[in-house]
mmCIF file of C-alpha atoms in Angstrom:
data_model
loop_
_atom_site.group_PDB
_atom_site.id
_atom_site.type_symbol
_atom_site.label_atom_id
_atom_site.label_comp_id
_atom_site.label_asym_id
_atom_site.label_seq_id
_atom_site.Cartn_x
_atom_site.Cartn_y
_atom_site.Cartn_z
ATOM 1 C CA MET N 1497 -9.570 -15.257 2.361
ATOM 2 C CA LEU N 1498 -5.829 -15.533 1.853
ATOM 3 C CA LYS N 1499 -3.742 -14.250 4.779
ATOM 4 C CA VAL N 1500 -0.344 -13.019 3.624
ATOM 5 C CA GLY N 1501 2.515 -11.936 5.859
ATOM 6 C CA LEU N 1502 4.665 -9.266 4.179
ATOM 7 C CA THR N 1503 8.040 -8.467 5.697
ATOM 8 C CA GLY N 1504 11.493 -7.170 4.896
ATOM 9 C CA GLY N 1505 14.423 -5.477 6.556
ATOM 10 C CA ILE N 1506 14.488 -1.743 7.162
ATOM 11 C CA GLY N 1507 15.304 0.025 3.907
ATOM 12 C CA ALA N 1508 14.386 -2.993 1.778
ATOM 13 C CA GLY N 1509 11.370 -1.236 0.262
ATOM 14 C CA LYS N 1510 8.533 -3.114 1.918
ATOM 15 C CA SER N 1511 6.332 -0.005 2.060
ATOM 16 C CA GLU N 1512 6.573 0.434 -1.698
ATOM 17 C CA VAL N 1513 5.633 -3.204 -2.237
ATOM 18 C CA SER N 1514 2.635 -2.908 0.072
ATOM 19 C CA ARG N 1515 1.536 0.261 -1.764
ATOM 20 C CA LEU N 1516 1.635 -1.581 -5.081
ATOM 21 C CA LEU N 1517 -0.253 -4.581 -3.696
ATOM 22 C CA VAL N 1518 -3.015 -2.288 -2.437
ATOM 23 C CA ARG N 1519 -3.181 -0.718 -5.885
ATOM 24 C CA TYR N 1520 -3.708 -4.171 -7.372
ATOM 25 C CA GLY N 1521 -6.504 -4.951 -4.896
ATOM 26 C CA ALA N 1522 -5.034 -6.222 -1.621
ATOM 27 C CA VAL N 1523 -6.538 -5.338 1.756
ATOM 28 C CA LEU N 1524 -3.630 -3.983 3.815
ATOM 29 C CA VAL N 1525 -3.215 -4.439 7.544
ATOM 30 C CA ASP N 1526 -0.216 -2.245 8.401
ATOM 31 C CA ALA N 1527 1.377 -3.276 11.700
ATOM 32 C CA ASP N 1528 3.539 -0.130 11.852
ATOM 33 C CA ARG N 1529 0.519 2.137 11.436
ATOM 34 C CA ILE N 1530 -1.423 0.173 14.027
ATOM 35 C CA ALA N 1531 1.590 0.283 16.367
ATOM 36 C CA ARG N 1532 1.401 4.079 16.196
ATOM 37 C CA GLU N 1533 -2.346 4.079 16.802
ATOM 38 C CA VAL N 1534 -2.148 1.920 19.940
ATOM 39 C CA VAL N 1535 0.238 4.375 21.662
ATOM 40 C CA GLU N 1536 -1.564 7.588 20.792
ATOM 41 C CA PRO N 1537 -2.301 9.998 23.667
ATOM 42 C CA GLY N 1538 -5.019 8.712 25.943
ATOM 43 C CA THR N 1539 -4.522 5.035 25.094
ATOM 44 C CA ALA N 1540 -3.751 2.278 27.557
ATOM 45 C CA GLY N 1541 -0.800 1.398 25.322
ATOM 46 C CA LEU N 1542 0.896 4.752 25.834
ATOM 47 C CA ALA N 1543 0.267 4.586 29.583
ATOM 48 C CA SER N 1544 1.988 1.198 29.711
ATOM 49 C CA VAL N 1545 4.987 2.448 27.713
ATOM 50 C CA VAL N 1546 5.398 5.450 30.023
ATOM 51 C CA GLU N 1547 5.153 3.177 33.054
ATOM 52 C CA GLU N 1548 7.934 0.982 31.633
ATOM 53 C CA PHE N 1549 10.275 3.658 30.241
ATOM 54 C CA GLY N 1550 9.447 6.777 32.250
ATOM 55 C CA PRO N 1551 8.024 10.185 31.286
ATOM 56 C CA GLY N 1552 11.222 11.087 29.414
ATOM 57 C CA ILE N 1553 9.853 9.329 26.337
ATOM 58 C CA LEU N 1554 7.039 11.865 26.034
ATOM 59 C CA THR N 1555 7.153 15.161 24.168
ATOM 60 C CA SER N 1556 6.016 18.387 25.831
ATOM 61 C CA GLU N 1557 2.634 17.847 24.133
ATOM 62 C CA GLY N 1558 2.238 14.422 25.733
ATOM 63 C CA THR N 1559 2.791 12.361 22.590
ATOM 64 C CA LEU N 1560 5.336 9.579 22.253
ATOM 65 C CA ASP N 1561 8.823 10.904 21.515
ATOM 66 C CA ARG N 1562 9.816 8.221 19.035
ATOM 67 C CA PRO N 1563 13.450 9.280 18.574
ATOM 68 C CA ALA N 1564 13.967 9.274 22.363
ATOM 69 C CA LEU N 1565 12.374 5.850 22.725
ATOM 70 C CA GLY N 1566 14.248 4.535 19.693
ATOM 71 C CA ALA N 1567 17.566 5.641 21.172
ATOM 72 C CA ILE N 1568 16.813 3.484 24.213
ATOM 73 C CA VAL N 1569 15.451 0.324 22.639
ATOM 74 C CA PHE N 1570 17.665 0.002 19.577
ATOM 75 C CA ALA N 1571 20.763 0.090 21.758
ATOM 76 C CA ASP N 1572 19.508 -2.553 24.202
ATOM 77 C CA SER N 1573 17.831 -5.790 23.117
ATOM 78 C CA GLY N 1574 16.310 -6.264 26.566
ATOM 79 C CA ARG N 1575 14.591 -2.898 26.448
ATOM 80 C CA LEU N 1576 13.407 -3.596 22.905
ATOM 81 C CA ALA N 1577 11.872 -6.840 24.124
ATOM 82 C CA ALA N 1578 10.107 -4.957 26.918
ATOM 83 C CA LEU N 1579 8.611 -2.519 24.409
ATOM 84 C CA ASN N 1580 7.538 -5.324 22.102
ATOM 85 C CA ALA N 1581 5.835 -7.130 24.999
ATOM 86 C CA ILE N 1582 3.605 -4.080 25.468
ATOM 87 C CA VAL N 1583 2.901 -3.153 21.859
ATOM 88 C CA HIS N 1584 2.667 -6.459 20.014
ATOM 89 C CA PRO N 1585 -0.424 -7.882 21.780
ATOM 90 C CA LEU N 1586 -2.259 -4.607 21.120
ATOM 91 C CA VAL N 1587 -1.244 -4.650 17.460
ATOM 92 C CA GLY N 1588 -2.306 -8.285 17.142
ATOM 93 C CA ALA N 1589 -5.769 -7.605 18.521
ATOM 94 C CA ARG N 1590 -6.357 -4.638 16.219
ATOM 95 C CA SER N 1591 -4.992 -6.535 13.202
ATOM 96 C CA ALA N 1592 -7.409 -9.400 13.831
ATOM 97 C CA GLU N 1593 -10.271 -6.918 14.015
ATOM 98 C CA LEU N 1594 -9.365 -5.411 10.625
ATOM 99 C CA GLU N 1595 -8.954 -8.856 9.090
ATOM 100 C CA ARG N 1596 -12.421 -9.910 10.197
ATOM 101 C CA ALA N 1597 -13.835 -6.839 8.439
ATOM 102 C CA ALA N 1598 -12.357 -7.877 5.063
ATOM 103 C CA GLY N 1599 -14.408 -9.889 2.574
ATOM 104 C CA ALA N 1600 -14.328 -13.675 2.497
ATOM 105 C CA ASP N 1601 -12.588 -13.645 -0.904
ATOM 106 C CA ALA N 1602 -10.044 -10.945 0.010
ATOM 107 C CA VAL N 1603 -6.271 -11.151 -0.190
ATOM 108 C CA VAL N 1604 -5.331 -9.660 3.185
ATOM 109 C CA VAL N 1605 -1.715 -8.506 3.336
ATOM 110 C CA HIS N 1606 -0.327 -8.046 6.823
ATOM 111 C CA ASP N 1607 2.638 -5.659 6.664
ATOM 112 C CA VAL N 1608 4.703 -6.980 9.593
ATOM 113 C CA PRO N 1609 8.254 -5.612 9.960
ATOM 114 C CA LEU N 1610 9.171 -8.039 12.770
ATOM 115 C CA LEU N 1611 7.514 -11.151 11.360
ATOM 116 C CA THR N 1612 10.761 -13.123 11.324
ATOM 117 C CA GLU N 1613 12.045 -11.852 14.662
ATOM 118 C CA ASN N 1614 8.844 -12.819 16.460
ATOM 119 C CA ALA N 1615 8.380 -16.168 14.650
ATOM 120 C CA LEU N 1616 5.003 -15.104 13.249
ATOM 121 C CA ALA N 1617 5.193 -16.934 9.904
ATOM 122 C CA PRO N 1618 2.812 -19.734 11.042
ATOM 123 C CA LEU N 1619 0.032 -17.150 11.466
ATOM 124 C CA TYR N 1620 -0.198 -16.639 7.691
ATOM 125 C CA ASP N 1621 -1.102 -18.778 4.699
ATOM 126 C CA LEU N 1622 2.147 -17.662 3.106
ATOM 127 C CA VAL N 1623 4.959 -15.178 3.661
ATOM 128 C CA VAL N 1624 6.285 -12.655 1.139
ATOM 129 C CA VAL N 1625 9.747 -11.253 1.872
ATOM 130 C CA VAL N 1626 10.996 -8.043 0.269
ATOM 131 C CA ASP N 1627 14.712 -8.601 -0.144
ATOM 132 C CA ALA N 1628 17.626 -6.219 -0.641
ATOM 133 C CA ALA N 1629 21.332 -6.577 0.021
ATOM 134 C CA PRO N 1630 22.512 -5.060 3.329
ATOM 135 C CA ALA N 1631 24.641 -2.565 1.403
ATOM 136 C CA THR N 1632 21.527 -1.403 -0.466
ATOM 137 C CA GLN N 1633 19.577 -1.067 2.783
ATOM 138 C CA LEU N 1634 22.368 0.968 4.368
ATOM 139 C CA ASP N 1635 22.624 3.267 1.357
ATOM 140 C CA ARG N 1636 18.872 3.947 1.348
ATOM 141 C CA LEU N 1637 18.742 4.643 5.072
ATOM 142 C CA VAL N 1638 21.619 7.117 4.932
ATOM 143 C CA ARG N 1639 20.867 8.721 1.570
ATOM 144 C CA LEU N 1640 17.065 8.742 1.563
ATOM 145 C CA ARG N 1641 16.116 8.817 5.245
ATOM 146 C CA GLY N 1642 18.967 10.969 6.477
ATOM 147 C CA MET N 1643 20.180 8.545 9.153
ATOM 148 C CA THR N 1644 23.766 8.492 10.279
ATOM 149 C CA GLU N 1645 25.604 5.359 9.209
ATOM 150 C CA GLU N 1646 25.970 4.347 12.866
ATOM 151 C CA ASP N 1647 22.242 4.674 13.524
ATOM 152 C CA ALA N 1648 21.376 2.843 10.309
ATOM 153 C CA ARG N 1649 23.676 -0.050 11.172
ATOM 154 C CA ALA N 1650 22.197 -0.251 14.682
ATOM 155 C CA ARG N 1651 18.649 -0.424 13.288
ATOM 156 C CA MET N 1652 19.666 -3.138 10.858
ATOM 157 C CA ALA N 1653 21.496 -5.106 13.562
ATOM 158 C CA ALA N 1654 18.369 -5.055 15.754
ATOM 159 C CA GLN N 1655 16.468 -6.978 13.081
ATOM 160 C CA ALA N 1656 16.730 -10.503 11.736
ATOM 161 C CA THR N 1657 19.476 -11.251 9.253
ATOM 162 C CA ARG N 1658 18.790 -11.444 5.545
ATOM 163 C CA GLU N 1659 19.267 -15.218 5.688
ATOM 164 C CA GLU N 1660 16.762 -15.595 8.541
ATOM 165 C CA ARG N 1661 14.121 -13.650 6.619
ATOM 166 C CA LEU N 1662 14.640 -15.621 3.403
ATOM 167 C CA ALA N 1663 14.338 -18.868 5.359
ATOM 168 C CA VAL N 1664 10.675 -18.125 6.164
ATOM 169 C CA ALA N 1665 9.766 -16.832 2.682
ATOM 170 C CA ASP N 1666 7.265 -18.529 0.402
ATOM 171 C CA LEU N 1667 7.686 -15.776 -2.197
ATOM 172 C CA VAL N 1668 10.567 -13.299 -2.515
ATOM 173 C CA VAL N 1669 10.419 -9.829 -4.055
ATOM 174 C CA ASP N 1670 13.904 -8.755 -5.133
ATOM 175 C CA ASN N 1671 14.158 -5.001 -4.550
ATOM 176 C CA ASP N 1672 17.856 -4.449 -5.002
ATOM 177 C CA GLY N 1673 17.305 -2.384 -8.141
ATOM 178 C CA PRO N 1674 15.261 0.600 -9.361
ATOM 179 C CA LEU N 1675 11.484 0.999 -9.079
ATOM 180 C CA GLU N 1676 10.830 0.076 -12.704
ATOM 181 C CA LYS N 1677 12.171 -3.416 -11.969
ATOM 182 C CA LEU N 1678 10.101 -3.729 -8.791
ATOM 183 C CA GLU N 1679 6.659 -3.216 -10.306
ATOM 184 C CA PRO N 1680 6.717 -6.201 -12.727
ATOM 185 C CA ARG N 1681 7.849 -8.513 -9.917
ATOM 186 C CA VAL N 1682 5.076 -7.282 -7.607
ATOM 187 C CA ARG N 1683 2.550 -7.872 -10.392
ATOM 188 C CA GLU N 1684 3.807 -11.445 -10.654
ATOM 189 C CA VAL N 1685 3.440 -11.900 -6.912
ATOM 190 C CA TRP N 1686 -0.072 -10.447 -6.993
ATOM 191 C CA SER N 1687 -1.054 -12.907 -9.734
ATOM 192 C CA GLU N 1688 0.250 -15.751 -7.587
ATOM 193 C CA LEU N 1689 -1.618 -14.493 -4.530
ATOM 194 C CA THR N 1690 -4.935 -14.147 -6.351
ATOM 195 C CA ALA N 1691 -4.516 -17.608 -7.885
ATOM 196 C CA ARG N 1692 -3.898 -19.113 -4.451
ATOM 197 C CA ALA N 1693 -6.860 -17.204 -3.004
ATOM 198 C CA ALA N 1694 -9.091 -18.618 -5.772
ATOM 199 C CA ARG N 1695 -7.877 -22.146 -5.089
ATOM 200 C CA ARG N 1696 -8.606 -21.729 -1.371
ATOM 201 C CA GLY N 1697 -12.082 -20.441 -2.192
ATOM 202 C CA THR N 1698 -12.760 -23.458 -4.380
ATOM 203 C CA ALA N 1699 -11.486 -25.836 -1.725
ATOM 204 C CA GLU N 1700 -13.705 -24.250 0.897
#
């Protein structure tokens, strides 16, 4: 098994890269998706978040009001750290469970938005960073996701810098351009990952 950490700043296009890798044969462990699962209604995770942040972060239906919570944590690094302290251990446990279920010869790609911020690179055999210029990220967030420029800049500022992410990268996927340029690069990365997985299998 080859354990790959996939990360990238908000708006860099990491989700598109993970989608392509799955198409080529990767087993995906999506930390964002798991983070949503562990705070669904009735979970211990949601109870802990409500205890920390109060009932104002719930909708009238009792689900997590993500915009309300986001407005709190992305404006205050201390509150963001408090949220991460609740959610990250739960995500880690579920991720490990999914990884164990993958085959021994699998390329398991962990989609981890905060890999750099939480110094998680040592957990993986190698790290793939999806890279885009900050101006490109900002444009995508405003134009494609409908964020205000102020909100987009705040989300970007809450994450690691581009330089910090690139410093932990073993492989970099340049996604500053259009989709047709992304796919060939992801194919190259997939070839590298499968070659490394084969070498690990031989060594074992």
